[in-house]
Amino acid sequence: LTGTSREQRAFQYVLAHAIPGDPHHILQTFDQWCYHCEHLSCVGPDKGRIVERVLLEQAPLRVLELGTYCGYGTVLLAQGLPPGARLYTIEGDPRHAAVAEKVIRLAGFSEQTVELIVGPSEEVIPRLREKHGMMNANLVFMDHWKRCYLRDLRLLESHQLLAEGATILADNVLFPGAPHFLQYAKTCGKYHCKVHRASLEY
């Protein structure tokens, strides 16, 4: 009835209630909205703790996120980066990207730290090195269309965009599920696999 999307309504709430430049408070405000107002497919605090733990353990200097959505995961990743690190995030939907851009900048992250790239992942990934200067990623966070997980992992491999010892963190592989991706990761011999049990967003 308002003519605005759920994502825009969530951003208006964040804008009204969150502390600008405070990534943690911005995520908490998103969580409040999602728990009490409308559901959004954000990572959420439960799985967010897994992401934070991986960031702390790995201290990656180059991070790639597939599926920016509203920027929740982007802010979560960016706040855990070590000094001098850079995050590249890809969003295929221009409307979601417009919201995410505002969320990322509201959280206080500049384009030097977080670069938001708008376009289909299968088109953006082959251009990451040449056009965006990403030599390879130490950590990849997959949270876009599950049917694209395997295709995009193969693209990252074929374009040598994974650093030695890189970590691939893929959300919702059991439900809604990415069975082909999971089978490949477990059987191709290139990866050690671990499944983290968690709730589905909120």
Backbone as a ProteinNet text record, in pm:
[ID]
protein_1_A
[PRIMARY]
LTGTSREQRAFQYVLAHAIPGDPHHILQTFDQWCYHCEHLSCVGPDKGRIVERVLLEQAPLRVLELGTYCGYGTVLLAQGLPPGARLYTIEGDPRHAAVAEKVIRLAGFSEQTVELIVGPSEEVIPRLREKHGMMNANLVFMDHWKRCYLRDLRLLESHQLLAEGATILADNVLFPGAPHFLQYAKTCGKYHCKVHRASLEY
[TERTIARY]
81.4	0	85.1	201.9	288.2	360.1	365.8	440.5	589.8	633.3	775.9	794.5	912.3	942.7	973.1	969.7	1007	1146.5	1236.4	1375.9	1387.1	1310.5	1312.3	1252.2	1145.5	1083.1	1181.2	1253.1	1353.7	1461.4	1504.4	1608.2	1558.6	1434.2	1378.8	1378.6	1348.7	1351	1493.8	1588.9	1730.1	1777.5	1739.8	1779	1725.8	1604.9	1541.2	1593.1	1640.9	1671.9	1818.3	1894.8	2032.9	2130.1	2241.9	2346.6	2436.1	2440.2	2527.3	2673.4	2742.3	2883.8	2907.8	2800.5	2812.7	2758.8	2846.2	2800.8	2723.7	2771.8	2707.5	2563.6	2544.9	2411.6	2319.5	2374.6	2295.3	2244.7	2329.2	2287.4	2180.6	2199.8	2101.1	1966.3	1968.1	1843.9	1773.4	1849.6	1794.3	1727.9	1797.3	1744.2	1611.3	1603.8	1479.3	1364.7	1392.9	1291.6	1246.4	1342.2	1310.4	1237.7	1269.7	1201.7	1058.8	1040.3	914.9	825.9	880.8	801.3	780.9	884.9	874.5	999.1	978.8	1092.5	1171.1	1302	1392.1	1489.9	1535.7	1629.8	1772.7	1794	1929	1995.7	2124.1	2198.6	2145.9	2119.4	2069	2178.9	2148.2	2251.4	2305	2222	2264.3	2377.7	2351.3	2455.9	2563.9	2525.9	2623	2741.5	2714.9	2824	2922.6	2872.2	2960.1	3050.2	2990	3066.4	3173.8	3136.1	3231.3	3347.1	3317.7	3421.7	3520.2	3466.8	3552.2	3642	3585.9	3664.2	3777.2	3746.4	3846.4	3958.9	3921.5	4020.5	4107.2	4043.6	4112.5	4183.5	4126.7	4177.7	4204.5	4103.2	4125.3	4146.2	4238.3	4265.5	4178.4	4130.7	4042	3921.1	3804.1	3680	3584.6	3519.7	3418.7	3285.8	3182.9	3047.5	2961.3	2892.6	2799.8	2658.2	2587.8	2453.4	2452.3	2454.7	2458.3	2324.3	2216.3	2078.4	2067.7	2034.9	2017.7	2146.2	2252.8	2378.8	2405.9	2315.3	2334.4	2462.8	2474.3	2592.8	2719.3	2704.7	2818.7	2872.7	2782.9	2822.8	2883.8	2822.8	2874.3	3017.5	3041.9	3176	3272.9	3229.1	3317.9	3364.8	3276.2	3316.3	3418	3430.8	3526.7	3655.5	3673	3793.2	3915.4	4031.4	4154.5	4191.4	4277	4316.8	4376.4	4336.4	4389.6	4319	4220.6	4148.8	4044.5	4000.7	3901.5	3793.7	3669.4	3553.8	3488.9	3471	3398	3265.5	3154.5	3023.6	2943.1	2880.9	2810.1	2660.8	2579.8	2433.4	2372.5	2289.8	2229.4	2108.2	2038.2	1915.7	1948	1931.5	1966.5	1887.4	1762.8	1681.5	1737.8	1778.8	1841.3	1976.4	2049.7	2181.6	2170.7	2063.9	2044	2023.8	1948.7	1928.8	2060.5	2127.6	2252.1	2358.4	2368.8	2468.5	2449.9	2325.2	2296.2	2326.6	2294.6	2321.3	2471.7	2548.1	2693.9	2758.7	2717.1	2775.9	2728.7	2602.4	2551.8	2633.8	2677.4	2759.4	2900.7	2937	3066.1	3176.4	3139.9	3242.4	3253.4	3375.9	3400.3	3415.2	3420.7	3440.1	3579.4	3672.9	3807	3803.1	3708.8	3695.7	3595.4	3480.8	3373.4	3334.7	3353.4	3310.9	3188.3	3078.6	2955.2	2948.2	2936.5	2932.5	2793.6	2725.1	2589.1	2593.3	2534.9	2530.3	2519.6	2483	2474.7	2613	2618.1	2747.5	2824.7	2753.7	2824.1	2891.2	2845.6	2909	3018.2	2997	3091.7	3217.9	3201.6	3316.3	3431.1	3405.5	3517.5	3589	3526.2	3586.7	3647.8	3642.2	3685.6	3831.8	3918.3	4060.3	4087	4038	4068.9	4001.4	3873.9	3797.7	3800.2	3806.6	3794.6	3921.4	4022.7	4151.7	4159.2	4063.2	4069.6	4153.3	4273.1	4362.1	4309.1	4277.9	4214.6	4155.1	4063	3992.6	4040.4	4059.7	4093.6	3968.2	3856.4	3728.8	3617.6	3533.4	3415.2	3291.7	3198.5	3071.1	2960.6	2900.9	2793.8	2658.6	2578.7	2445.4	2350.6	2366	2277.7	2187.1	2150.2	2063.4	2136.5	2073.8	2140.1	2176.2	2093.7	2121.5	2248.6	2297	2417.5	2545.9	2533	2650.5	2758	2719.3	2818.4	2875.8	2788.3	2835.6	2937.9	2908.6	2997.2	3126.2	3119.1	3242.1	3333.2	3275.8	3355	3413.7	3337.5	3387.8	3506.6	3494.8	3604.7	3729.7	3709.5	3821.5	3885.7	3802.7	3855.9	3926.9	3889.7	3955.8	4064.2	4103.1	4208.4	4185.4	4062.3	4026.4	4020.4	4063.2	4068.8	4214.4	4246.5	4382.1	4407.8	4535.5	4569.7	4517.6	4447.7	4390.9	4265.7	4202.2	4082.3	3968.1	3883.7	3765.2	3640.9	3553.4	3424.6	3317.6	3246.3	3138.2	3006.9	2927	2803.7	2681.8	2587.5	2469.6	2356.9	2279.5	2155.8	2177.6	2285.4	2311.4	2221.3	2165	2074.1	1929.3	1891.8	1757.3	1765.7	1710.4	1643	1727.7	1861	1947	2020.1	2145.3	2228.8	2297.4	2220.5	2274.4	2389.9	2385.5	2493	2622.9	2610.4	2726.1	2787.3	2701.6	2746.6	2816.2	2757.6	2817	2954.2	2963.8	3091.2	3197.4	3159.5	3254.8	3307	3219.7	3257.7	3338.3	3318	3376.3	3486.9	3505	3602.1	3746.9	3767.7	3903	3979.9	3916.9	3987	3960.4	3854.3	3809.7	3792.2	3815.1	3774	3639.7	3538.3	3403.2	3359.9	3289.3	3229.4	3091.7	2990.5	2854.1	2827	2786.2	2750.4	2599.4	2552.1	2407.7	2363.6	2255.5	2205.8	2058.1	1993	1853.9	1849.2	1732.3	1715	1680.6	1777.7	1761	1696.4	1572.8	1509.6	1407.4
-121.1	0	126.6	117.7	237.1	263.7	162.1	178.6	159.3	123	96.3	-53	-101.1	-242.9	-270.4	-399.1	-439.2	-390.5	-403.4	-364.2	-213.8	-134.3	11.2	47.8	-23.5	2.9	-30	-140.5	-177.3	-69.7	-19	84.8	211.5	249.3	368.7	352.7	231.2	202.1	213.5	156	162	306.6	382.4	523.7	602.8	568.8	641.3	599.5	474.4	422.3	384.9	362.5	316.7	434.3	407.3	509.2	506	615.3	617.9	594.8	516.6	490	380.5	317.3	208.8	79.8	2.1	-118.1	-215.9	-236.4	-332	-287.5	-159.7	-108.5	-114.2	-92.7	-102.7	-245.7	-345	-484.8	-517.5	-468.3	-490	-429.8	-312.4	-245.1	-324.4	-377	-466.5	-587.6	-645.5	-762	-728.7	-611.6	-569.2	-563.6	-504.9	-494.2	-634	-722	-855.6	-942.6	-924.7	-1002.1	-951.7	-820.7	-762.6	-702	-675.2	-607.7	-695.2	-709.2	-787.9	-874.6	-994.5	-1084.7	-1044.3	-1040	-1021.7	-1138.9	-1177.3	-1290	-1245	-1185.5	-1145.6	-1263.7	-1253.8	-1360.3	-1381.9	-1271.9	-1280.5	-1304.4	-1285.6	-1292.9	-1433.4	-1536.1	-1674.1	-1715.3	-1706.6	-1740.1	-1631.7	-1511.2	-1401.9	-1432.9	-1504.6	-1540.7	-1637.3	-1724.2	-1816	-1736	-1640	-1553.4	-1477.2	-1421.3	-1344.8	-1432.5	-1556.5	-1647.9	-1680.5	-1704	-1734.1	-1614.3	-1494.8	-1373.4	-1358	-1385.3	-1372.9	-1474.1	-1597.2	-1703.3	-1680.3	-1633.6	-1624	-1490.5	-1380.9	-1244.8	-1222.9	-1242.2	-1234.6	-1091.3	-1073.8	-940.1	-907.1	-1011.6	-989.2	-1081.3	-1018.8	-1093.9	-1065.9	-1172.1	-1159.2	-1208.7	-1124.9	-1164	-1172.6	-1285	-1302.6	-1294.7	-1187.8	-1165.1	-1061.8	-933.9	-825.3	-810	-825.6	-803.3	-664.2	-654	-522.4	-467.3	-545.2	-499.6	-548.5	-631.1	-682.6	-765.4	-864.4	-949.4	-871.7	-770.2	-685.9	-610.8	-552	-479.8	-576.4	-694.4	-798.4	-835.9	-856.6	-891.8	-775.2	-656.6	-539.3	-504.2	-519.7	-482.9	-580.7	-698.5	-796.9	-803.8	-713.8	-715.8	-664.9	-723.2	-667.2	-536.7	-454.2	-327.5	-350.6	-266.9	-274.7	-374.4	-445.4	-545.6	-477.9	-551.7	-498.3	-602.3	-554.5	-640.4	-601.7	-701.2	-683.7	-756.8	-688.7	-753	-734.6	-842.7	-843.4	-863	-774.6	-785	-771.9	-869	-871.6	-783.1	-751.5	-672.4	-525.6	-435.9	-294.2	-228.7	-273.5	-214.5	-251.1	-376.7	-417.5	-348.5	-336	-271.5	-125.8	-57.8	82.9	96.3	2.7	1.3	-33.6	-137.8	-184.7	-76.3	-2.7	105.2	204.3	240.9	337.2	277.5	150	82.1	75	36.5	22.3	155.6	261.9	393.8	448.2	419	460.9	396.4	272.5	201.1	257.5	342.9	411.1	352.4	263	200.6	272.9	312.3	385.2	287.5	342	259.6	196.6	252.4	193	61.6	51.1	-70.8	-167.6	-115.8	-199	-148.5	-233.9	-199.5	-282.4	-212.5	-278.7	-281.1	-400.9	-419	-470.7	-398.5	-435.6	-509.6	-630.2	-709.3	-856.7	-938	-1083.1	-1139.7	-1227.8	-1280.5	-1349.8	-1418.5	-1489.8	-1395.8	-1269.7	-1168.2	-1092.5	-1070.8	-991.1	-1070.5	-1197.8	-1277.7	-1280.3	-1307	-1309.6	-1175.5	-1065	-931.5	-878.4	-957.7	-907.4	-862.2	-939.4	-904.7	-784.1	-792.1	-688.7	-555.6	-559.5	-435.8	-382.3	-471.1	-427.6	-449.2	-510.5	-523.3	-626.4	-721.1	-826.7	-942.1	-956.8	-1062.1	-1200	-1218.7	-1342.4	-1319.1	-1406.4	-1389.2	-1490.9	-1443.6	-1533.3	-1594.3	-1519.7	-1566.8	-1529.6	-1627	-1602.5	-1636.5	-1542.2	-1566	-1572.7	-1690.5	-1710.8	-1702.8	-1605.2	-1589.6	-1534	-1584.8	-1540.9	-1658	-1669.2	-1779.2	-1911.8	-2005	-2132.6	-2209.9	-2197	-2268.6	-2216.2	-2100.2	-2040.3	-2075.4	-2138.9	-2164.9	-2243.6	-2356.3	-2441.7	-2372.7	-2314.3	-2244.2	-2136.9	-2058.1	-1947.4	-1994.8	-2103.7	-2161.3	-2207.8	-2273.2	-2318.4	-2199.7	-2091.8	-1969.8	-1912	-1907.2	-1856.5	-1942.9	-2072.8	-2164.4	-2143	-2137.8	-2130.2	-1997.7	-1892.1	-1762.3	-1737.8	-1846	-1838.2	-1722.9	-1713.3	-1604.7	-1648.3	-1772.2	-1820.3	-1828.4	-1759.7	-1765.7	-1905.1	-1940.5	-2069.5	-2075.4	-2182.7	-2197	-2114.3	-2065.8	-1981.9	-2058.1	-1983.2	-2038.7	-1997.4	-2094	-2066	-2088.8	-1983.8	-1993.8	-1979.4	-2085.6	-2086.2	-2101.8	-2009.2	-2007.8	-2094	-2153.8	-2226.1	-2340.4	-2416.7	-2526.6	-2647.5	-2656.7	-2767.8	-2729	-2607.5	-2556.1	-2407.1	-2353.6	-2421.1	-2526.7	-2516.4	-2624	-2595.2	-2641.4	-2635	-2770.5	-2876.8	-3014	-3039.2	-2979.6	-3002.1	-2936.9	-2817.1	-2747.8	-2831.1	-2879.9	-2956.7	-3085.7	-3153.2	-3277.4	-3251.2	-3143.9	-3108	-3076.3	-2994.2	-2953.4	-3073.6	-3171.7	-3288.9	-3391.9	-3397	-3507.7	-3467	-3336	-3295.5	-3308.8	-3319.9	-3337.6	-3209.7	-3093.4	-2965.1	-2900.7	-2947.5	-2877.7	-2972.6	-2917.6	-2983.9	-2921.6	-3003.3	-2951.5	-2963.1	-2859.9	-2860.4	-2796.6	-2864.3	-2810.5	-2750.2	-2622.7	-2554.5	-2559.8	-2617.5	-2620.5	-2485.3	-2433.9	-2303.4	-2290.8	-2187.9	-2162.4	-2086.5	-2085.5	-2014.9	-1868.9	-1781.1	-1637.7	-1615.4	-1563.2	-1525.9	-1630.1
0	0	0	61.4	69.1	-62.3	-148.5	-273.2	-256.9	-135.4	-112.4	-85.7	-117.4	-97	50.2	87.3	224.2	258.5	159.5	181.3	207.9	134.2	155.3	291.1	328.9	459.5	572.7	556.8	657.2	666.3	551.6	552.8	621.6	596	661.4	813.9	860	1003.4	1057.5	984.3	1024.3	1027.7	926.3	917.7	1036.9	1080.6	1190.9	1328.7	1340.7	1474.4	1498.6	1392.7	1412.1	1426.4	1490.7	1507.2	1383.9	1305.8	1186.7	1224.7	1143.6	1169.4	1271.4	1320.4	1419.3	1355.1	1289	1217.1	1304.8	1428.6	1519	1550.2	1574.5	1607.4	1485.1	1367.7	1245.1	1225.3	1251	1240.4	1345.7	1466.5	1572.9	1535.6	1472.2	1432.7	1322.7	1228.8	1127.1	1194.2	1292.5	1362.7	1431	1494.5	1560.1	1459.3	1344	1238.2	1193.9	1172	1119.5	1221.4	1348.7	1452.9	1477.1	1471.3	1518.3	1409.9	1291.2	1187.6	1064	984	861	844	790	768.4	644.7	658.9	544.8	543.9	426.2	415	441.1	557.6	598.5	669.9	691	758.8	899.9	969.6	1106	1207.8	1336.4	1440.3	1466.2	1449.2	1476.5	1382.2	1252.2	1154.4	1149.1	1189.2	1192.8	1281.7	1392	1484	1417.8	1330.5	1256.7	1162.9	1092.3	1000.8	1078.4	1192.9	1274.4	1321	1358.3	1404.3	1292.5	1171	1055.6	1023.5	1028.6	1001.8	1103.8	1228.8	1335.5	1316.9	1278.7	1259.6	1135.6	1027.7	898.6	875.9	929.3	903.3	754.1	667.8	522.6	474.5	380.5	327.5	206.5	137	21.2	35.3	48	68.4	-47.3	-94.3	-199.5	-145.8	-156.6	-117.1	-242.4	-259	-370.2	-315.4	-348.8	-297.1	-185.9	-221.6	-123.1	-52.3	-129	-83.2	-19.4	109.1	174	234.6	228.2	284.9	425.5	481.2	617.6	625.8	537.6	536.3	505.8	421.8	384	504.9	582.2	703.4	805.1	817.1	906.7	870	740.9	693.3	711.8	671	672.2	812.6	911.8	1049.2	1108	1047.4	1097.4	1018.1	920.5	837.3	913.3	888.3	947.3	875.7	934.9	871.7	732.4	638.2	502.4	412.5	466.4	386.3	297.6	197.4	102.2	76.6	70.5	46.6	-85.5	-171.8	-297.4	-281.7	-310.1	-296.8	-424.5	-469.7	-598.7	-575.6	-634.2	-625.5	-765.3	-799.5	-932.2	-947.9	-838.6	-844.4	-814.1	-911.7	-890.6	-776.9	-753.5	-646.1	-509.3	-494.9	-369	-351.3	-460.9	-455.2	-410.2	-453	-415.2	-264.4	-205.4	-59.9	9.3	-40.3	21.2	22.3	-85	-94.4	19.5	45.9	153.3	290.8	307.2	434.9	461.8	359.6	372.4	409.1	340.9	367.5	502.3	540.5	671.6	783.3	758.1	857.1	867.3	772.3	780.5	694.8	600.2	516.5	382.3	347.9	223.4	107.1	-13.3	-133.1	-135.1	-59.4	-50.3	27.9	121.2	201.6	140.2	96.9	41.1	-97.1	-196.4	-333.1	-369.5	-397.2	-438	-590.2	-645.9	-791.4	-829.4	-917.2	-956.3	-1089.6	-1090.6	-1213.3	-1182.3	-1280.7	-1259.4	-1226.9	-1127.1	-1081.4	-1192.8	-1283.8	-1390.6	-1489.2	-1494.2	-1579.8	-1505.3	-1375	-1296.4	-1262.3	-1222.4	-1175.8	-1278.1	-1408	-1503.1	-1519.6	-1475.8	-1491.1	-1361.7	-1254.5	-1124.1	-1122.8	-1186.1	-1185.5	-1275.5	-1398.3	-1498.2	-1467.2	-1429.9	-1412.8	-1270.7	-1170.6	-1031.1	-948.8	-1008.5	-942.1	-831.2	-829.9	-728.5	-782.3	-729.5	-778.7	-740	-613	-567.2	-428.6	-388.7	-262.1	-159.8	-36.7	74.8	136.1	124.7	178.3	80.9	49.9	-34.1	47.8	54.8	123.6	18.8	2.9	-95	-25.9	-68.4	-10.8	-116.8	-240.6	-349.9	-387.1	-514.4	-556.9	-541.4	-471.9	-441.1	-567.6	-672.4	-797.9	-866	-822.9	-883.3	-808	-691.3	-608	-682.9	-741.9	-808.2	-930.9	-1012.8	-1132.8	-1096.8	-993.1	-957.3	-891.3	-815.2	-760.2	-873	-973.2	-1088.6	-1165	-1174.2	-1239.3	-1162.5	-1030.9	-947.6	-965.4	-973.8	-994.3	-1131.6	-1235	-1371.8	-1399.8	-1326.8	-1344.6	-1239.4	-1167.3	-1065.3	-966.2	-916.5	-824.8	-678.8	-652.3	-514.8	-470.4	-362.5	-308.3	-252.1	-239.8	-180.8	-36.9	-4.2	129.5	153.1	45.9	59.2	127	196.9	261.3	183	154.6	91.5	197.6	231.9	329.7	253.4	251	170.6	261.7	248.9	334.8	277.3	366.3	329.4	230.6	246.7	152.6	178.3	299.6	329.9	301.9	337.7	310.1	287.1	177.5	66.8	-4.2	7.4	-41	-169.9	-174.6	-294.5	-308.9	-341.7	-338.9	-435	-555	-653	-607	-549.5	-493	-380.6	-291.1	-176.1	-219	-317.1	-367.2	-428.9	-507.8	-571.4	-465.1	-367.7	-263.9	-185	-164.7	-85.2	-164.3	-297.7	-375	-472.8	-498.2	-600.9	-553.6	-421.9	-369.2	-344.7	-369.9	-352.7	-216.5	-149	-28.7	90.1	210.4	333.6	370.7	393.6	416.7	561.6	606.3	739.4	729.2	783.8	784.5	921.4	924	1047.1	1062.4	1170.9	1196.6	1253	1195.9	1241.7	1206	1260.2	1225	1092.2	1030.5	902	929.7	912.8	941.5	1077.9	1079.7	1206.9	1253
[MASK]
++++++++++++++++++++++++++++++++++++++++++++++++++++++++++++++++++++++++++++++++++++++++++++++++++++++++++++++++++++++++++++++++++++++++++++++++++++++++++++++++++++++++++++++++++++++++++++++++++++++++++

